[in-house]
PDB file of C-alpha atoms in Angstrom:
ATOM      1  CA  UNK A   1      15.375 212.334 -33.279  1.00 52.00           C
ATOM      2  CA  UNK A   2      18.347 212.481 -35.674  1.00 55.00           C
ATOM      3  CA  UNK A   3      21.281 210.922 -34.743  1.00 55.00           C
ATOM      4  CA  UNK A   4      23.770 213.503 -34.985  1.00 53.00           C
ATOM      5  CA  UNK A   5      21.254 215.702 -32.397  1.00 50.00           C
ATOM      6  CA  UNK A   6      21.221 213.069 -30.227  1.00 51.00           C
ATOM      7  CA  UNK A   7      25.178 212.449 -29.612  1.00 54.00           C
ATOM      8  CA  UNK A   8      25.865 216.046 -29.399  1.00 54.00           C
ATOM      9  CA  UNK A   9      22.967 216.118 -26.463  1.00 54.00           C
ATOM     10  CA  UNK A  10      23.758 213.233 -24.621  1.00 54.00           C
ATOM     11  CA  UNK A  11      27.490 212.948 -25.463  1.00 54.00           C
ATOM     12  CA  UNK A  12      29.511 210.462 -27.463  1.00 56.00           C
ATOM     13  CA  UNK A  13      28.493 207.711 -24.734  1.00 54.00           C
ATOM     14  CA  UNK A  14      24.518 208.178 -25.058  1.00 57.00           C
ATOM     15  CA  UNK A  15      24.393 209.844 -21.767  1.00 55.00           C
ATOM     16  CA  UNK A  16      24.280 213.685 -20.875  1.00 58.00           C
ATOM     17  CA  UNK A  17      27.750 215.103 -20.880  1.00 58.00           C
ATOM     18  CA  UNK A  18      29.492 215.713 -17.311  1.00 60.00           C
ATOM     19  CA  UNK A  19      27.913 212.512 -15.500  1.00 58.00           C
ATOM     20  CA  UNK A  20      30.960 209.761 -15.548  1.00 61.00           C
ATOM     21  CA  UNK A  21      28.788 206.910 -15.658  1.00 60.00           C
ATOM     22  CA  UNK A  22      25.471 206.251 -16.983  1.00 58.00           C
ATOM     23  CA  UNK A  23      22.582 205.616 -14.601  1.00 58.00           C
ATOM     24  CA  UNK A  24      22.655 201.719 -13.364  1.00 58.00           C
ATOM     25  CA  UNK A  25      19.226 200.794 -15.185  1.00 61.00           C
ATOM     26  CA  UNK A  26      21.446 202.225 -17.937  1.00 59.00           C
ATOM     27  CA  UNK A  27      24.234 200.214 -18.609  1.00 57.00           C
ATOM     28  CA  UNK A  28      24.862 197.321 -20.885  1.00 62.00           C
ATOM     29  CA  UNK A  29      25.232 193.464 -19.452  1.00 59.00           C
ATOM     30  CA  UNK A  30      28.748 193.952 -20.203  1.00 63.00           C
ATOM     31  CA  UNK A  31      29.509 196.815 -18.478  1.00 64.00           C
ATOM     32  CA  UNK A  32      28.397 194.823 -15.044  1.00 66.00           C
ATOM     33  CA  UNK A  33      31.177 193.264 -13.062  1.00 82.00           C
ATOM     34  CA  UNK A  34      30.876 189.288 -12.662  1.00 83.00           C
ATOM     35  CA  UNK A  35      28.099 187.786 -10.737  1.00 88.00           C
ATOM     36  CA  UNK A  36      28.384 186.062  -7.746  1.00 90.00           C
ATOM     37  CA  UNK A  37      27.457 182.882  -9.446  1.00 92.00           C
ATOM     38  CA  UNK A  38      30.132 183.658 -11.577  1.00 93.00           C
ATOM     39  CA  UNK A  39      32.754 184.081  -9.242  1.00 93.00           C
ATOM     40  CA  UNK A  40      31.675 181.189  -7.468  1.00 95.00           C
ATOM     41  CA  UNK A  41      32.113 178.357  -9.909  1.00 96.00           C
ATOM     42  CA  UNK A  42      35.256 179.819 -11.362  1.00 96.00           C
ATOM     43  CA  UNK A  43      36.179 179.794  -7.422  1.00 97.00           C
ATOM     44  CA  UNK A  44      34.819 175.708  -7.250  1.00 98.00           C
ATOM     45  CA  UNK A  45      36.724 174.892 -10.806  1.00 98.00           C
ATOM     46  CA  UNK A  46      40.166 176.698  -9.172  1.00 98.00           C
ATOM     47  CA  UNK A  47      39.934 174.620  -6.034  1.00 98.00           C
ATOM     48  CA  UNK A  48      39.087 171.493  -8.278  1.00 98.00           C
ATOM     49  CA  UNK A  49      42.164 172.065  -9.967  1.00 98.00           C
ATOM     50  CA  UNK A  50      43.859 172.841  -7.213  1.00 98.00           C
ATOM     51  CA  UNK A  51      42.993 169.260  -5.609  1.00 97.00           C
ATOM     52  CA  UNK A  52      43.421 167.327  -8.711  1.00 97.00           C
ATOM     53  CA  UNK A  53      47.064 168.887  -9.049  1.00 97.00           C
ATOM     54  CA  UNK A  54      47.921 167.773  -5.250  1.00 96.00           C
ATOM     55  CA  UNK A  55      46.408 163.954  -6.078  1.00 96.00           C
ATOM     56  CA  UNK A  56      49.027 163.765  -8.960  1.00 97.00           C
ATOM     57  CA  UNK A  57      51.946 165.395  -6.723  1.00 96.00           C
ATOM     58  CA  UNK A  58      51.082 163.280  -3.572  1.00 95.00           C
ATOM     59  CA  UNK A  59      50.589 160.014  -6.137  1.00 96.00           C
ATOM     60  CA  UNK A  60      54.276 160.726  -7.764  1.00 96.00           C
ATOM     61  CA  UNK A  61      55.521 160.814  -4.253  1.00 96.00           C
ATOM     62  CA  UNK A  62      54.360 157.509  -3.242  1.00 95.00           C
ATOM     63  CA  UNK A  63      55.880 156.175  -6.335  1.00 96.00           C
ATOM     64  CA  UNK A  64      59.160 157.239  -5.866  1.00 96.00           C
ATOM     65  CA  UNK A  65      59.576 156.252  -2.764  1.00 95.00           C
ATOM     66  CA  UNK A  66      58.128 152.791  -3.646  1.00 95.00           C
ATOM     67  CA  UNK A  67      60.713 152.825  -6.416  1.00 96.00           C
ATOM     68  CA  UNK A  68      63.410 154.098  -4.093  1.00 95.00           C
ATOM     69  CA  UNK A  69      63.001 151.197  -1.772  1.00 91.00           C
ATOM     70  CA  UNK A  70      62.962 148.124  -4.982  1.00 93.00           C
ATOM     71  CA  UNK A  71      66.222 149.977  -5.848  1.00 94.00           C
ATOM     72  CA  UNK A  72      68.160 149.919  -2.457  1.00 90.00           C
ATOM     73  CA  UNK A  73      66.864 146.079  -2.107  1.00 91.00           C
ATOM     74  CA  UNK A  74      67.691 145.130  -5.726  1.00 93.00           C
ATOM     75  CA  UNK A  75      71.692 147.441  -4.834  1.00 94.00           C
ATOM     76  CA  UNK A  76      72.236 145.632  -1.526  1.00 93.00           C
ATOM     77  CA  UNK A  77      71.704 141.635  -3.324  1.00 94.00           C
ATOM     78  CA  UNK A  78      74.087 143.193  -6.486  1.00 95.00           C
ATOM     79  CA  UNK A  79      76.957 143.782  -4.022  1.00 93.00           C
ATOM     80  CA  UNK A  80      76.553 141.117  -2.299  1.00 94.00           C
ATOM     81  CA  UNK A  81      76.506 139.492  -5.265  1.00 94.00           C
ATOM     82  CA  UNK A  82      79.101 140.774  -6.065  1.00 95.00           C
ATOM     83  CA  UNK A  83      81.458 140.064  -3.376  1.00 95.00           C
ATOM     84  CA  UNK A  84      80.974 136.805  -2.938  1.00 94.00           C
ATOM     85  CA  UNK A  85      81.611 135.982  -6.829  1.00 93.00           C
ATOM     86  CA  UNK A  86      85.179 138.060  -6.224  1.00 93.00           C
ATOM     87  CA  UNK A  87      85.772 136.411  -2.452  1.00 92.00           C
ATOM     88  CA  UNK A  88      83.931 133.601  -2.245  1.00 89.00           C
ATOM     89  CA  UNK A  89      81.230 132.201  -0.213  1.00 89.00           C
ATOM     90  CA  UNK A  90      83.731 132.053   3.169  1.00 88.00           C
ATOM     91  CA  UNK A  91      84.677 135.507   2.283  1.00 86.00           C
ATOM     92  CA  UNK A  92      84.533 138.173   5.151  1.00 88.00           C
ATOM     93  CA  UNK A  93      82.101 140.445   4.805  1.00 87.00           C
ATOM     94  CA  UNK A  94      82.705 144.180   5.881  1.00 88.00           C
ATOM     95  CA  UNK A  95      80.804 145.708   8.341  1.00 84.00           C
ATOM     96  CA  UNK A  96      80.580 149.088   5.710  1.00 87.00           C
ATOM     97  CA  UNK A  97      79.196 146.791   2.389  1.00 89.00           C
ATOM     98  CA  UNK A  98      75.651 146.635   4.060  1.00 91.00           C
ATOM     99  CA  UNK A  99      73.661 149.377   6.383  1.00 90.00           C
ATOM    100  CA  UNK A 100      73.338 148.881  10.338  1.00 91.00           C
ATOM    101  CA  UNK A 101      71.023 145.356  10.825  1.00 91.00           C
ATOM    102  CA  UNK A 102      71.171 144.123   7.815  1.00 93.00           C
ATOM    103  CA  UNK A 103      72.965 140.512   6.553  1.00 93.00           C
ATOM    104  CA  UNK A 104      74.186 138.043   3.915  1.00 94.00           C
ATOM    105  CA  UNK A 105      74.531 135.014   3.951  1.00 94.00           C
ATOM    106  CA  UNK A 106      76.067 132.443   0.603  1.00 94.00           C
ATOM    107  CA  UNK A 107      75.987 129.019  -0.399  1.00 93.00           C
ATOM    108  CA  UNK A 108      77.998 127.353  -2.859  1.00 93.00           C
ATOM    109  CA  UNK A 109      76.765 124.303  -4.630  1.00 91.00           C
ATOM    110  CA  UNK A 110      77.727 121.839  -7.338  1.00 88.00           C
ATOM    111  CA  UNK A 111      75.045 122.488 -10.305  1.00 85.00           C
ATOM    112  CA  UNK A 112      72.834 119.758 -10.920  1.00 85.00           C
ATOM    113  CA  UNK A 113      70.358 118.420 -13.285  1.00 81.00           C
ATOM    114  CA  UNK A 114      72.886 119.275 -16.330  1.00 78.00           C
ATOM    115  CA  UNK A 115      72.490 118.249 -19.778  1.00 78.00           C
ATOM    116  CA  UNK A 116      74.401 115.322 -21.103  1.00 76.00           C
ATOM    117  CA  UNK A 117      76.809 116.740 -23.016  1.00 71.00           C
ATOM    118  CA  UNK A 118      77.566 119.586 -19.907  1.00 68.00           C
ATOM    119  CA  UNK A 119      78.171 116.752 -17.543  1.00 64.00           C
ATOM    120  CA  UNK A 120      80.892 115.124 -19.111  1.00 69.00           C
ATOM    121  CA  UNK A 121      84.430 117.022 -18.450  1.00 67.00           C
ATOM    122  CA  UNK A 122      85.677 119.459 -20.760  1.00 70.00           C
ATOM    123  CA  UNK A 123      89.669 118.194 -21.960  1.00 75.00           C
ATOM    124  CA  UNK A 124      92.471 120.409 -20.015  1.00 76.00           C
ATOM    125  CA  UNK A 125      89.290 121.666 -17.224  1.00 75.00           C
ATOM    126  CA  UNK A 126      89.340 118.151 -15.186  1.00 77.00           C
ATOM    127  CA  UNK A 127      89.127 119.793 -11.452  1.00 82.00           C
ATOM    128  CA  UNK A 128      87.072 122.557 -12.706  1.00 84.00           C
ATOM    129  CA  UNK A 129      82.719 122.090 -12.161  1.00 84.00           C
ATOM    130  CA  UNK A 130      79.782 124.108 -12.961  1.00 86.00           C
ATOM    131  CA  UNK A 131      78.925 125.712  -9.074  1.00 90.00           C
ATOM    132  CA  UNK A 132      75.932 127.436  -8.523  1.00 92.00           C
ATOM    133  CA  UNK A 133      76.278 130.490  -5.881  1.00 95.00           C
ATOM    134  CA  UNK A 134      72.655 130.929  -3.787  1.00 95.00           C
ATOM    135  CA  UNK A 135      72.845 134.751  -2.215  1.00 96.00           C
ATOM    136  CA  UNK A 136      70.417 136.056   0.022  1.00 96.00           C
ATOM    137  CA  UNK A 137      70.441 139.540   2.400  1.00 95.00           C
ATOM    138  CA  UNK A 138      68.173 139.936   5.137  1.00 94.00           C
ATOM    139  CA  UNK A 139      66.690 143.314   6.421  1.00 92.00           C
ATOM    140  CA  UNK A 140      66.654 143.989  10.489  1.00 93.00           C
ATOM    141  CA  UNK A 141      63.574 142.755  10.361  1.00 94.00           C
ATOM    142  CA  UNK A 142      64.291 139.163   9.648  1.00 92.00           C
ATOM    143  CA  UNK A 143      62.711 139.183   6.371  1.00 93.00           C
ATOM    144  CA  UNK A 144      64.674 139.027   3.284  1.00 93.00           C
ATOM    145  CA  UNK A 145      64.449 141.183   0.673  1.00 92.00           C
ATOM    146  CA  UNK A 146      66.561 139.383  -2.029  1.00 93.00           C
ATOM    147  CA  UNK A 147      67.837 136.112  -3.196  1.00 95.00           C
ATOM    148  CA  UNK A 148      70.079 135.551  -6.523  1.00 94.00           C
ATOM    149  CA  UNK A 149      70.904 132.589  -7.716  1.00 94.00           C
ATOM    150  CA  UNK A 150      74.060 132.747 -10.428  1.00 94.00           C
ATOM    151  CA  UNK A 151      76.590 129.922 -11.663  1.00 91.00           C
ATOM    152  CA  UNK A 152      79.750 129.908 -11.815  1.00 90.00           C
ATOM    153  CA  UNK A 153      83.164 127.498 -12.953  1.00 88.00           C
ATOM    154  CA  UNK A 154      85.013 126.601  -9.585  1.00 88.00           C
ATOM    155  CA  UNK A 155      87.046 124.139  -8.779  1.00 86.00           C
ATOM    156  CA  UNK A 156      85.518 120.998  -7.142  1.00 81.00           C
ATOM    157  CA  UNK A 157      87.059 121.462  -3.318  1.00 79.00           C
ATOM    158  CA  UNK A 158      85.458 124.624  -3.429  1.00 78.00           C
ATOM    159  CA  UNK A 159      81.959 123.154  -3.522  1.00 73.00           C
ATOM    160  CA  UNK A 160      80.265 121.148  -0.960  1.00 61.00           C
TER     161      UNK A 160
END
């Protein structure tokens, strides 16, 4: 049958004109909506997705909130720090510097196990030593989360 015969008896679409759709045995494979094993592993690859995506976001979390914890710890020791370097180990500590529980405690000490040449006096600095300040805070708990050790020139009747 010629071709032009055929499209003006069956229509432009190769099917007989006024019938919307061609007969089901008819139509081409991609015509055909998605199979169900389609829809299912694009459904199986979403939800993998979907669970991968909540693994990162609930791993990020526990991050943070491990890194928010080393960074009050580590603020707390720095102001302690701090204050005792500016007051002092007999300095009074205010009840607002640290949260509810938690305390502070310094020691002042003469430095030891100095060079040579950094245990003789230095001209003009005679009462003046090399003092080593030993801070530690301690959470509620009893445990404590920090200790600095940091040196500093005092005069001798300040260490024991």
């Amino acid at each position: 049958m010629n071709r032009a015969l055929s499209k003006s008896m069956h229509g432009e679409h190769g099917f007989a004109p006024g019938h919307a759709l061609p007969p089901p045995d008819h139509r081409r494979r991609s015509d055909l909506p998605f199979t169900f094993m389609e829809i299912l592993i694009a459904g199986m690859i979403l939800t993998l997705a979907i669970a991968m995506t909540l693994g990162i976001l609930g791993g990020a979390r526990g991050r943070l909130l491990k890194a928010e914890q080393r960074w009050g710890r580590s603020h707390h020791l720095s102001n302690m720090t701090e204050f005792y370097l500016l007051t002092g180990p007999k300095g009074d500590l205010p009840a607002s510097l640290l949260p509810e529980g938690f305390s502070a405690r310094c020691d002042l000490v003469k430095a030891e196990d100095l060079p040579e040449h950094a245990a003789e006096g230095v001209p003009g600095w005679d009462d003046w030593q090399l003092g080593q300040f030993h801070v530690a805070v301690t959470a509620p708990s009893g445990n404590t989360i920090g200790k600095w050790v940091v040196e500093k020139l005092v005069r001798e009747d300040d260490c024991d």
